[in-house]
Amino acid sequence: MADSLVIVESPAKAKTIGKYLGSKYIVKASMGHIRDLPKSQTGVEVENGFNPKYITIRGKGNVLKELKDARKKVKNVYLAADPDREGEAIAWHLAHYLELNETDTCRVVFNEITKQAVKDAFKHPRKINMDLVNAQQARRILDRLVGYKISPLLWKKVKKGLSAGRVQSVAVKLIIDRENEIEAFVPEEYWSITAKLVFNGVGFEAKYYSIGGEKRELSKEADVQEVLKAMGEQAFTVVEVKEKERLRNPAPPFITSSLQQEAARKIGFRASKTMSVAQQLYEGVELGKEGTVGLITYMRTDSTRISPVAQEEAKTYIVEKYGADYAPEQPRVYTKKNSNAQDAHEAIRPTSIYRDPESMKPFLTRDQLRLYKLIWERFTSSQMSSAVLDTMTVDLKAGSTVFRANGSKIKFAGFMKVYVEGNDDGTEEEHKFLPPLKQGDSVKTDDIEPKQHFTQPPPRYSEARLVRTLEELGIGRPSTYAPTLETIQKRGYVAIEEKKFIPTELGELVNQLMEEFFPEILDVEFTANMEDNLDHVEEGTADWVRVLSDFYESFEKRLEVAEEEMKEVELQDEVSDEICEKCGRHLVYKMGRFGKFLACSGFPECRNTKPIVKDIGVSCPKCAEGKIIERRSKKGRIFYGCDQYPGCDYVSWDKPTGKSCPSCEAALVEKRNRSGAKLQCVSCDYSEEILEDDQEEQA
């Protein structure tokens, strides 16, 4: 007979924990929050100490009845929601509903859902931490006040359905500021000179370094001619060789933001998808005879700390799998990446390193496996020895000019045997070692290649880059990044083109109004300081009502001014030349989550929409009569199809080139990945690299 009730958020988590605890425990799921602020009103009594008016969430009646009925049958109730502010608040709301005493030791927390961790947690229950609860309440009320006070203004002055928020408004501003930087950017010319050299039959490259003992930039063609003249017809001679050993250390284990960034870079996951799949791995997966097991530790964390037990297990595994040389003498300890880090939980890691990705393959979906593999490899490499690289720098002289060649090779792979961290441009470090050159060697010149370049504007924000920027600025916290990025797209403030954020006209307009009437909401330092204040509430060193009061005093004055002075703005749609085939009106350009599309100007009477198609200048390889056009799927992914559809059903994710394979004469398509682009035959194994000039031509 069960004598204890355990309440968690989700059925998956309940199923996993129930198997560990046995028949003396009833494990139920609350399905997330059971109480919240009402949607129909602000729900905060500002004059009464910011008292929140919580109501039961609609649709939770059956769940709550089930929990109350179960409560009557047991002696003890344990609240085992997630180990963060949100989880503490859920536990607090449940305690109120079930009429538990807040001073009771009813709260149970664990960082990983494994049998040992769960059983240990139930040996040490604690009281509900009201500092954590108040920090969550303060954030919820703060965001409600900003959203529910500014949003009606935007509805009245601009259009319905708009919203403003502390973190989302700053994110939109960052995207707009970056777009303005790009538009204002003036390219500057510069040149490079590459010498293609050969020594003992081995080819290598050297780049122009200096002339006449002076490092001088090549800003125009005349500078290049001066260098070429100074070189004359003289052969290259090695004047200096530097060889040294360089250590490369592994990246730390994942925190929430770095997981979102790396998942975007390496497996193309959106932040929201990363968190959704990570939640599944945390709550538990059925592993055959082993039963349901949580595969990773809690995924909302800003700490790189690893428990000594996990470090010891990792060391044992690494020595067994790769050898003693691959395990450092002392366990690696990583410092906080951000001074604001709370360090409440461990880093994100596998609950057991012995559950390697290959052994988990039969039990995981494709997405689960890809993310688990990323987490497993990152953690494993973070506990391994440094890589050792042999580097070589060679200076070669021709006339009065010096060219420099750099090379490196991996002497000892160390952590690189398992994993190497990605970067935002998708490139990987190349290791090209130079031939065995020594001072005085004469080197044969194969070719001298001067090349003109132009400086590039700063890149638009990808999801990964934006998350990193928000984190560096101290804006938001681990749990806020994914929903923030989703919100700014749903509101139509930004769109995504080629996996990069671009601001919409609506986003720019709302940002302009916010800058004029609520500058502190968009002020990065102000928003970061507010996050610090919420952290102080969590630590018990600040009063949550005082924090809200200090903010609201100036915010209320801003609202009064905005009510009086903000003018109504009417957004005018750009009219196209195309006519709606359903009603005869002109189609207008609209901006959606994945860029522009055409819609009937007679909306809402006529709801006709159509995508904007782009002719890529290639005939259809299937019917030969149609043209290939670029289109977007419902999820925003670019694909290519024949404009004669449905008469011709040709479609391709890869871009058709109009060229034929020299081996079998089938069509060649352009395949792109993070390491570059190549032409690939659709029928045989033929492929060829696309040179840089070819890529510029095709772009």
XYZ file of C-alpha atoms in Angstrom:
699
model
C 0.000 0.000 0.000
C 1.434 3.372 -1.031
C 2.051 5.854 1.764
C 3.617 8.733 -0.225
C 2.545 10.867 -3.193
C 5.227 12.302 -5.491
C 4.282 15.069 -7.935
C 6.429 15.946 -10.969
C 5.649 18.028 -14.066
C 5.411 15.484 -16.877
C 4.131 11.928 -17.428
C 7.506 10.874 -18.884
C 9.294 12.009 -15.732
C 6.613 10.355 -13.573
C 7.081 7.056 -15.412
C 10.862 7.090 -14.936
C 10.778 8.056 -11.242
C 7.941 5.637 -10.480
C 10.088 2.675 -11.573
C 12.889 3.744 -9.237
C 10.750 4.368 -6.131
C 8.630 1.241 -6.063
C 5.116 0.452 -4.790
C 5.228 2.629 -1.648
C 5.068 5.753 -3.800
C 2.332 7.056 -6.104
C 3.904 9.272 -8.772
C 1.639 11.768 -10.553
C 2.234 14.568 -13.084
C 0.916 18.127 -12.674
C 1.440 18.770 -16.407
C 3.497 21.883 -15.658
C 2.109 24.916 -13.808
C -1.316 24.606 -12.179
C -1.766 28.337 -11.373
C -0.811 31.486 -13.245
C -1.778 35.117 -13.704
C -5.059 35.534 -15.650
C -4.779 36.117 -19.409
C -7.679 38.571 -19.535
C -6.150 41.169 -17.200
C -2.843 42.274 -15.715
C -3.521 40.258 -12.573
C -1.157 42.284 -10.362
C -2.313 44.598 -7.550
C 0.405 47.226 -7.907
C -0.890 49.344 -5.031
C -1.022 46.307 -2.760
C 2.669 45.408 -2.792
C 2.498 43.943 -6.320
C 0.278 41.175 -5.022
C -0.290 38.610 -7.825
C -3.846 37.335 -8.352
C -3.214 33.721 -9.331
C -5.978 31.623 -10.838
C -6.164 27.930 -11.690
C -5.127 27.373 -15.303
C -8.077 26.469 -17.510
C -8.203 22.780 -18.438
C -6.364 21.601 -15.315
C -9.552 20.547 -13.471
C -9.185 16.786 -14.017
C -5.476 16.824 -13.179
C -6.071 18.763 -9.955
C -8.943 16.480 -8.896
C -6.705 13.457 -9.460
C -3.940 15.025 -7.350
C -6.340 15.953 -4.542
C -7.866 12.471 -4.492
C -4.392 10.901 -4.358
C -3.430 13.299 -1.551
C -6.234 11.933 0.667
C -4.862 8.390 0.448
C -1.293 9.038 1.660
C 0.610 10.320 4.676
C 3.362 12.186 2.848
C 3.516 14.421 -0.228
C 6.763 15.150 -2.079
C 7.029 17.857 -4.727
C 9.723 16.878 -7.255
C 9.444 19.559 -9.955
C 12.593 20.590 -11.883
C 15.520 22.009 -9.871
C 15.229 25.676 -10.876
C 13.168 28.811 -10.102
C 10.338 27.623 -12.308
C 10.265 24.215 -10.653
C 10.332 25.771 -7.180
C 7.363 27.977 -8.112
C 5.420 24.961 -9.429
C 6.096 23.178 -6.119
C 4.918 26.252 -4.170
C 1.661 26.492 -6.154
C 1.040 22.761 -5.624
C 1.679 23.148 -1.891
C -0.950 25.919 -1.758
C -3.499 23.912 -3.702
C -2.983 20.744 -1.661
C -2.947 22.779 1.570
C 0.534 21.635 2.569
C 2.508 23.499 5.188
C 5.263 25.585 3.553
C 7.565 24.672 6.443
C 7.201 20.936 5.743
C 10.169 19.150 4.195
C 8.190 18.268 1.083
C 10.543 19.462 -1.654
C 12.789 16.956 -3.439
C 15.298 17.937 -6.135
C 17.736 16.005 -8.293
C 20.010 17.076 -11.121
C 19.750 13.759 -12.956
C 17.013 11.162 -13.191
C 18.921 8.017 -12.341
C 18.046 5.424 -9.710
C 20.835 6.444 -7.324
C 20.272 10.212 -7.704
C 16.513 9.882 -7.139
C 16.864 7.621 -4.086
C 19.514 9.927 -2.577
C 17.245 12.939 -3.114
C 14.375 11.317 -1.233
C 16.687 10.760 1.728
C 17.194 14.543 1.998
C 13.905 16.397 1.346
C 13.846 20.109 2.232
C 11.440 22.998 2.690
C 10.288 25.021 -0.317
C 12.877 27.739 -0.952
C 10.893 30.989 -0.903
C 13.851 32.994 -2.243
C 13.691 30.926 -5.432
C 9.907 31.274 -5.549
C 10.064 35.048 -5.082
C 12.713 35.394 -7.798
C 10.388 33.566 -10.192
C 7.395 35.628 -9.061
C 9.332 38.857 -9.521
C 10.329 37.882 -13.085
C 6.785 36.791 -13.933
C 5.232 39.995 -12.534
C 7.884 42.210 -14.113
C 7.323 40.657 -17.530
C 3.540 40.827 -17.047
C 3.691 44.565 -16.198
C 5.904 45.354 -19.186
C 3.889 43.186 -21.563
C 0.384 44.059 -20.383
C 1.030 47.790 -20.030
C 2.931 48.411 -23.292
C 1.181 45.874 -25.538
C -2.290 47.579 -25.420
C -0.558 50.824 -26.418
C 0.997 49.118 -29.437
C -2.377 47.567 -30.336
C -4.035 50.976 -30.236
C -1.295 52.937 -31.998
C -0.007 50.354 -34.507
C -1.991 47.093 -34.830
C -3.459 44.270 -32.757
C -1.434 41.249 -31.740
C 1.814 43.073 -30.971
C 3.772 42.706 -27.752
C 6.798 44.062 -25.943
C 9.038 42.430 -23.385
C 12.265 43.034 -21.553
C 14.361 40.369 -23.257
C 12.522 40.134 -26.598
C 12.708 43.901 -27.190
C 16.461 43.931 -26.589
C 16.893 40.950 -28.940
C 14.986 42.756 -31.712
C 17.054 45.911 -31.130
C 20.293 43.936 -31.483
C 19.097 42.509 -34.816
C 18.057 45.968 -36.065
C 21.311 47.580 -34.919
C 23.269 44.909 -36.776
C 21.206 45.485 -39.943
C 21.928 49.217 -39.693
C 25.641 48.452 -39.353
C 25.471 46.318 -42.485
C 23.643 49.026 -44.466
C 26.086 51.734 -43.331
C 29.128 49.574 -44.042
C 31.539 50.923 -46.679
C 33.760 48.171 -48.145
C 37.472 48.845 -48.200
C 39.798 47.413 -50.818
C 42.784 45.310 -49.830
C 45.048 42.832 -51.606
C 46.898 39.643 -50.816
C 49.779 37.942 -52.576
C 50.151 34.172 -52.358
C 53.330 32.426 -53.488
C 52.829 28.800 -54.540
C 56.134 27.121 -53.774
C 57.723 23.680 -54.134
C 60.522 22.087 -52.105
C 61.741 18.522 -52.743
C 58.600 17.841 -54.726
C 56.263 19.022 -51.942
C 54.027 22.006 -52.685
C 53.061 24.627 -50.081
C 51.909 28.233 -49.894
C 53.392 31.382 -48.379
C 51.689 34.761 -47.948
C 53.216 38.231 -48.390
C 54.447 39.475 -44.992
C 56.702 42.542 -45.365
C 58.741 44.683 -47.731
C 62.050 46.355 -46.919
C 61.815 45.097 -43.330
C 58.506 46.919 -42.836
C 55.049 45.369 -42.482
C 53.072 47.369 -45.023
C 49.397 46.786 -45.888
C 48.418 46.147 -49.496
C 45.491 48.532 -49.873
C 45.596 49.037 -53.649
C 46.998 47.493 -56.809
C 49.916 49.941 -56.847
C 51.108 48.443 -53.538
C 51.020 44.979 -55.108
C 53.076 46.162 -58.081
C 55.640 47.629 -55.697
C 56.005 44.263 -53.952
C 56.268 42.362 -57.236
C 58.931 44.804 -58.422
C 60.858 44.424 -55.144
C 60.779 40.645 -55.579
C 62.285 40.866 -59.046
C 63.220 37.533 -60.592
C 64.983 36.300 -57.482
C 64.233 32.849 -56.068
C 62.830 32.406 -52.576
C 65.346 31.588 -49.858
C 64.483 30.429 -46.343
C 65.710 33.040 -43.848
C 64.145 31.800 -40.603
C 62.414 28.652 -39.343
C 60.541 28.501 -36.028
C 59.264 25.183 -34.740
C 57.402 24.753 -31.481
C 54.941 22.585 -29.677
C 51.505 24.018 -28.876
C 48.901 22.668 -26.485
C 45.232 22.934 -27.318
C 42.748 22.476 -24.499
C 39.244 21.014 -24.807
C 36.083 23.101 -24.603
C 34.200 22.924 -21.287
C 31.093 20.732 -20.975
C 27.848 22.280 -22.159
C 25.786 24.857 -20.361
C 22.355 25.755 -21.752
C 23.501 28.560 -24.036
C 26.550 26.721 -25.419
C 24.399 23.631 -26.085
C 21.944 25.760 -28.075
C 24.787 27.361 -30.030
C 26.613 24.134 -30.836
C 23.412 22.280 -31.740
C 22.651 25.087 -34.217
C 26.153 24.916 -35.710
C 26.672 21.172 -35.905
C 23.236 19.591 -36.337
C 21.105 22.549 -37.469
C 18.693 22.549 -34.501
C 16.711 25.645 -33.577
C 17.044 26.670 -29.911
C 13.479 25.553 -29.144
C 14.058 22.142 -30.733
C 17.308 21.679 -28.804
C 15.545 22.314 -25.499
C 12.585 20.095 -26.391
C 14.796 17.115 -27.321
C 17.065 17.717 -24.305
C 13.977 17.609 -22.045
C 13.125 14.170 -23.460
C 16.655 12.906 -22.775
C 16.546 14.312 -19.236
C 13.125 12.905 -18.325
C 13.923 9.409 -19.470
C 14.068 7.000 -22.392
C 13.117 3.315 -22.426
C 16.341 1.262 -22.669
C 15.031 -2.260 -23.091
C 15.847 -4.482 -20.090
C 17.369 -1.530 -18.222
C 13.986 0.196 -18.152
C 13.381 3.926 -18.382
C 16.498 5.991 -17.680
C 17.271 9.699 -17.749
C 20.210 9.990 -20.131
C 21.448 13.517 -19.352
C 21.603 15.846 -16.384
C 19.329 18.878 -16.111
C 19.564 20.998 -19.261
C 18.885 24.466 -17.809
C 22.165 25.429 -16.211
C 24.854 28.091 -16.431
C 27.525 26.057 -14.631
C 30.451 24.092 -16.092
C 30.948 22.249 -12.799
C 31.126 18.435 -12.892
C 30.595 16.179 -9.881
C 33.677 14.254 -8.642
C 31.808 10.967 -9.133
C 31.149 11.751 -12.816
C 34.772 12.873 -13.283
C 36.082 9.630 -11.799
C 33.786 7.549 -14.015
C 34.890 9.552 -17.054
C 38.576 9.006 -16.243
C 38.073 5.256 -15.895
C 36.191 5.080 -19.206
C 38.757 7.206 -21.070
C 41.681 5.069 -19.828
C 39.838 1.864 -20.797
C 38.739 3.130 -24.217
C 41.631 5.320 -25.379
C 44.576 4.649 -23.049
C 46.145 6.321 -20.021
C 47.743 9.105 -22.110
C 44.279 10.429 -22.975
C 43.315 11.105 -19.354
C 44.858 14.137 -17.602
C 46.644 13.569 -14.279
C 44.205 15.858 -12.456
C 40.462 16.175 -13.276
C 39.716 19.276 -15.324
C 38.028 22.160 -13.518
C 36.461 24.880 -15.657
C 35.964 28.431 -14.444
C 32.639 30.215 -14.791
C 32.142 31.488 -18.326
C 29.975 34.333 -17.083
C 30.389 36.282 -13.840
C 26.571 36.206 -13.490
C 26.479 32.398 -13.489
C 24.480 31.001 -10.559
C 26.328 27.645 -10.490
C 23.193 25.991 -9.064
C 23.501 22.770 -11.091
C 26.147 20.726 -12.817
C 26.992 21.160 -16.471
C 24.959 19.203 -19.018
C 26.462 15.713 -19.270
C 25.434 12.089 -19.807
C 24.262 10.426 -16.592
C 26.712 7.647 -17.404
C 29.597 7.947 -19.834
C 29.335 4.192 -20.419
C 26.083 4.778 -22.322
C 27.936 5.804 -25.470
C 25.984 6.975 -28.544
C 26.523 3.720 -30.428
C 24.961 1.633 -27.640
C 22.033 4.083 -27.384
C 21.303 3.981 -31.120
C 18.574 1.286 -30.964
C 16.591 3.203 -28.316
C 16.657 6.805 -29.540
C 14.936 8.697 -32.341
C 17.181 10.321 -34.933
C 16.933 13.737 -33.269
C 17.479 12.323 -29.784
C 20.549 10.414 -30.944
C 22.077 13.423 -32.695
C 21.712 15.636 -29.631
C 22.780 12.927 -27.198
C 25.881 12.234 -29.312
C 26.756 15.927 -29.203
C 26.367 16.080 -25.395
C 28.240 12.799 -24.848
C 31.164 13.768 -27.089
C 31.437 17.263 -25.634
C 31.497 15.954 -22.060
C 33.903 13.108 -22.803
C 36.348 15.390 -24.615
C 36.135 17.944 -21.787
C 37.632 15.328 -19.431
C 40.471 14.304 -21.765
C 44.095 15.363 -22.175
C 45.106 18.401 -24.195
C 45.989 17.927 -27.845
C 49.611 18.531 -28.820
C 50.295 20.299 -32.120
C 53.629 20.713 -33.854
C 53.675 24.163 -35.464
C 56.136 25.561 -37.960
C 56.563 29.170 -39.141
C 58.892 29.806 -42.080
C 59.999 33.193 -43.426
C 61.192 33.193 -47.031
C 62.906 36.109 -48.759
C 62.764 37.174 -52.401
C 64.538 40.479 -53.122
C 63.561 42.859 -50.323
C 60.257 41.108 -49.608
C 59.450 38.477 -47.010
C 56.713 35.874 -47.371
C 55.536 33.725 -44.455
C 54.336 30.125 -44.462
C 52.553 28.536 -41.497
C 52.026 24.859 -40.917
C 50.879 22.540 -38.180
C 50.184 18.898 -37.603
C 48.648 16.934 -34.791
C 51.374 15.254 -32.738
C 48.979 13.854 -30.124
C 45.222 14.034 -30.708
C 44.168 14.067 -27.060
C 40.569 15.296 -26.766
C 40.450 15.899 -30.539
C 40.127 12.145 -30.991
C 36.536 12.525 -29.771
C 35.334 16.062 -30.465
C 36.334 19.559 -31.629
C 34.191 22.608 -30.897
C 32.506 24.271 -33.886
C 32.485 27.938 -34.799
C 29.935 30.339 -36.254
C 31.261 30.315 -39.823
C 31.147 26.518 -39.981
C 34.822 26.102 -40.906
C 37.205 23.682 -39.238
C 40.858 24.220 -38.421
C 43.093 22.783 -41.115
C 46.395 21.168 -40.235
C 48.872 21.445 -43.121
C 52.472 20.649 -42.291
C 55.292 22.177 -44.276
C 58.160 20.252 -45.888
C 61.372 19.935 -43.789
C 62.769 23.400 -44.536
C 65.856 24.886 -42.912
C 67.591 28.237 -43.051
C 69.392 28.828 -46.366
C 67.258 26.437 -48.418
C 66.343 27.640 -51.878
C 62.720 27.075 -52.863
C 61.254 26.799 -56.340
C 58.465 29.234 -57.312
C 55.504 27.632 -59.037
C 53.240 30.702 -59.207
C 52.629 34.157 -57.692
C 48.947 35.029 -57.199
C 47.942 38.611 -56.332
C 44.270 38.864 -55.379
C 41.940 41.775 -54.737
C 39.583 41.622 -51.739
C 37.062 43.855 -50.052
C 36.296 44.014 -46.342
C 32.967 42.435 -45.414
C 30.227 43.896 -43.191
C 29.541 42.259 -39.833
C 27.432 39.109 -40.277
C 23.737 38.997 -39.481
C 22.779 37.147 -36.336
C 22.165 33.441 -36.548
C 20.356 31.853 -33.597
C 23.683 30.665 -32.201
C 25.339 34.073 -32.529
C 22.353 35.892 -31.007
C 22.188 33.530 -28.012
C 25.919 34.036 -27.439
C 25.541 37.822 -27.618
C 22.593 37.872 -25.206
C 24.565 35.690 -22.802
C 27.684 37.879 -23.036
C 25.597 40.992 -22.354
C 23.915 39.357 -19.353
C 20.473 39.576 -20.976
C 18.074 36.786 -20.023
C 18.938 33.479 -18.404
C 19.252 29.874 -19.694
C 15.502 29.229 -19.701
C 14.649 32.442 -21.601
C 16.652 32.183 -24.844
C 14.570 29.648 -26.779
C 11.138 31.206 -26.023
C 12.508 34.692 -26.757
C 13.677 33.692 -30.248
C 10.333 32.021 -30.926
C 8.351 35.076 -29.774
C 10.133 37.671 -31.921
C 9.442 35.533 -34.992
C 5.794 34.836 -34.124
C 5.158 38.545 -33.607
C 6.557 39.273 -37.077
C 9.358 41.524 -35.752
C 12.045 39.478 -37.494
C 12.215 36.910 -40.262
C 14.795 34.267 -41.109
C 16.658 34.248 -44.399
C 19.406 31.698 -44.991
C 19.334 30.867 -41.244
C 20.008 34.504 -40.326
C 17.688 37.016 -38.627
C 16.562 40.074 -40.567
C 14.287 42.761 -39.105
C 10.882 43.394 -40.641
C 9.316 46.807 -41.217
C 7.009 46.073 -38.282
C 9.958 45.191 -36.060
C 11.737 48.424 -36.949
C 8.616 50.480 -36.284
C 7.966 48.918 -32.870
C 11.658 49.287 -31.981
C 11.515 52.972 -32.933
C 8.485 53.551 -30.687
C 10.110 51.649 -27.819
C 13.325 53.667 -28.147
C 11.351 56.896 -28.061
C 9.032 56.146 -25.137
C 10.625 53.256 -23.183
C 14.399 53.596 -23.680
C 15.237 51.797 -20.434
C 13.510 48.608 -21.681
C 15.911 48.571 -24.649
C 18.935 49.617 -22.621
C 21.289 46.635 -22.426
C 22.874 47.716 -19.146
C 19.483 48.359 -17.532
C 18.162 44.951 -18.576
C 21.344 43.169 -17.443
C 21.153 44.942 -14.064
C 17.547 43.798 -13.705
C 18.698 40.195 -14.226
C 21.289 40.742 -11.487
C 18.570 42.076 -9.173
C 16.477 38.955 -9.771
C 19.536 36.848 -8.978
C 19.953 38.785 -5.714
C 16.338 37.942 -4.853
C 17.133 34.266 -5.446
C 20.186 34.557 -3.183
C 18.060 36.138 -0.455
C 19.975 39.442 -0.511
C 17.244 41.573 -2.124
C 13.516 42.043 -1.482
C 11.434 41.160 -4.538
C 8.777 43.813 -3.861
C 11.480 46.489 -3.574
C 12.977 45.406 -6.899
C 9.578 45.718 -8.609
C 8.794 49.017 -6.906
C 12.097 50.597 -7.994
C 11.388 49.600 -11.596
C 7.721 50.585 -11.658
C 8.217 54.094 -10.284
C 9.857 55.398 -13.490
C 8.029 52.935 -15.774
C 4.618 54.290 -14.729
C 5.665 57.829 -15.679
C 6.840 56.617 -19.071
C 3.463 54.958 -19.643
C 1.594 58.193 -18.933
C 3.763 60.126 -21.417
C 3.381 57.416 -24.084
C -0.415 57.384 -23.682
C -0.490 61.123 -24.401
C 2.228 61.539 -27.009
C 2.509 58.281 -29.021
C 0.922 58.878 -32.427
C -1.079 56.299 -34.352
C 0.888 54.689 -37.158
C -0.566 52.947 -40.177
C 1.612 50.338 -41.847
C 1.317 50.517 -45.619
C 1.838 47.269 -47.530
C 4.028 47.368 -50.628
C 1.810 46.675 -53.647
C 3.060 44.189 -56.258
C 2.250 44.007 -59.959
C 0.602 40.624 -59.547
C -3.191 40.253 -59.540
C -5.063 37.882 -57.236
C -6.474 35.077 -59.359
C -9.375 34.650 -56.917
C -10.775 38.178 -56.632
C -8.868 40.404 -59.073
C -7.298 42.728 -56.482
C -3.570 43.469 -56.345
C -1.362 41.224 -54.253
C 0.787 42.946 -51.621
C 4.077 41.955 -50.019
C 3.827 40.621 -46.475
C 6.545 39.504 -44.093
C 6.189 36.152 -42.357
C 8.415 34.115 -40.069
C 10.444 32.861 -43.023
C 10.612 36.014 -45.121
C 8.365 37.754 -47.621
C 5.310 36.301 -49.300
C 2.411 37.640 -51.388
C -1.094 38.094 -49.979
C -4.313 39.532 -51.355
C -4.911 43.193 -50.499
C -8.570 42.272 -49.963
C -7.846 40.443 -46.691
C -9.869 39.389 -44.689
C -12.544 39.014 -47.396
C -10.017 37.208 -49.600
C -7.344 35.115 -47.877
C -5.372 34.111 -50.960
C -1.600 33.900 -50.431
C 1.257 32.656 -52.581
C 5.014 32.321 -52.160
C 7.484 34.612 -53.866
C 9.391 32.430 -56.284
C 12.850 33.085 -57.665
C 13.922 31.851 -61.111
C 17.484 30.504 -60.757
C 18.042 30.489 -64.544
C 18.180 26.710 -64.988
C 15.910 24.527 -67.134
C 14.114 21.659 -65.452
C 16.257 18.486 -65.750
C 13.103 16.325 -65.797
C 10.746 17.935 -68.321
C 13.207 20.373 -70.024
C 10.306 22.757 -70.719
C 9.929 24.310 -67.272
C 12.218 26.609 -65.308
C 13.615 25.783 -61.890
C 12.397 28.154 -59.187
C 13.500 28.606 -55.576
C 10.734 28.112 -53.028
C 10.311 27.653 -49.282
C 8.734 24.796 -47.372
C 6.209 25.434 -44.591
C 9.101 25.325 -42.124
C 11.073 27.902 -44.096
C 13.605 25.543 -45.696
C 14.614 26.423 -49.274
C 13.964 23.835 -51.966
C 13.862 23.843 -55.778
C 11.048 22.802 -58.080
C 9.750 23.063 -61.621
C 7.483 26.032 -62.387
C 5.259 23.682 -64.423
C 3.990 21.931 -61.268
C 1.666 19.964 -61.060
C 2.361 19.084 -64.690
C 5.970 18.332 -63.706
C 6.677 17.134 -60.163
C 10.464 17.709 -60.097
C 11.702 18.862 -56.654
C 15.151 18.934 -55.028
C 16.613 20.123 -51.739
C 19.926 20.654 -53.578
C 20.284 23.459 -56.096
C 20.258 22.255 -59.747
C 23.136 23.761 -61.768
C 22.082 23.054 -65.370
C 25.356 21.159 -65.858
C 25.735 17.490 -66.781
C 27.929 14.875 -65.153
C 31.020 14.144 -67.326
C 30.831 10.466 -66.287
C 27.169 9.554 -66.835
C 25.573 12.776 -68.186
C 23.031 12.932 -65.348
C 22.282 16.302 -63.694
C 24.748 17.943 -61.321
C 23.433 19.662 -58.193
C 25.153 21.992 -55.769
C 25.654 20.460 -52.324
C 26.602 22.742 -49.445
C 27.749 21.912 -45.948
C 29.788 23.592 -43.247
C 33.092 22.759 -44.922
C 32.185 24.272 -48.301
C 30.345 23.495 -51.533
C 30.705 20.918 -54.291
C 28.977 19.727 -57.449
C 27.482 16.256 -57.025
C 25.980 13.938 -59.604
C 22.433 12.795 -58.762
C 23.087 9.378 -60.310
C 26.724 8.334 -59.750
C 29.531 9.086 -57.277
C 31.080 11.897 -59.352
C 31.720 15.157 -57.498
C 33.975 18.184 -57.831
C 34.812 21.073 -55.537
C 33.390 24.509 -56.362
C 36.187 27.054 -56.532
C 35.824 30.410 -54.773
C 35.401 32.312 -58.056
C 32.692 29.848 -59.155
C 30.813 30.409 -55.896
C 30.913 34.192 -56.361
C 29.657 33.750 -59.926
C 26.744 31.549 -58.811
C 25.872 33.909 -55.954
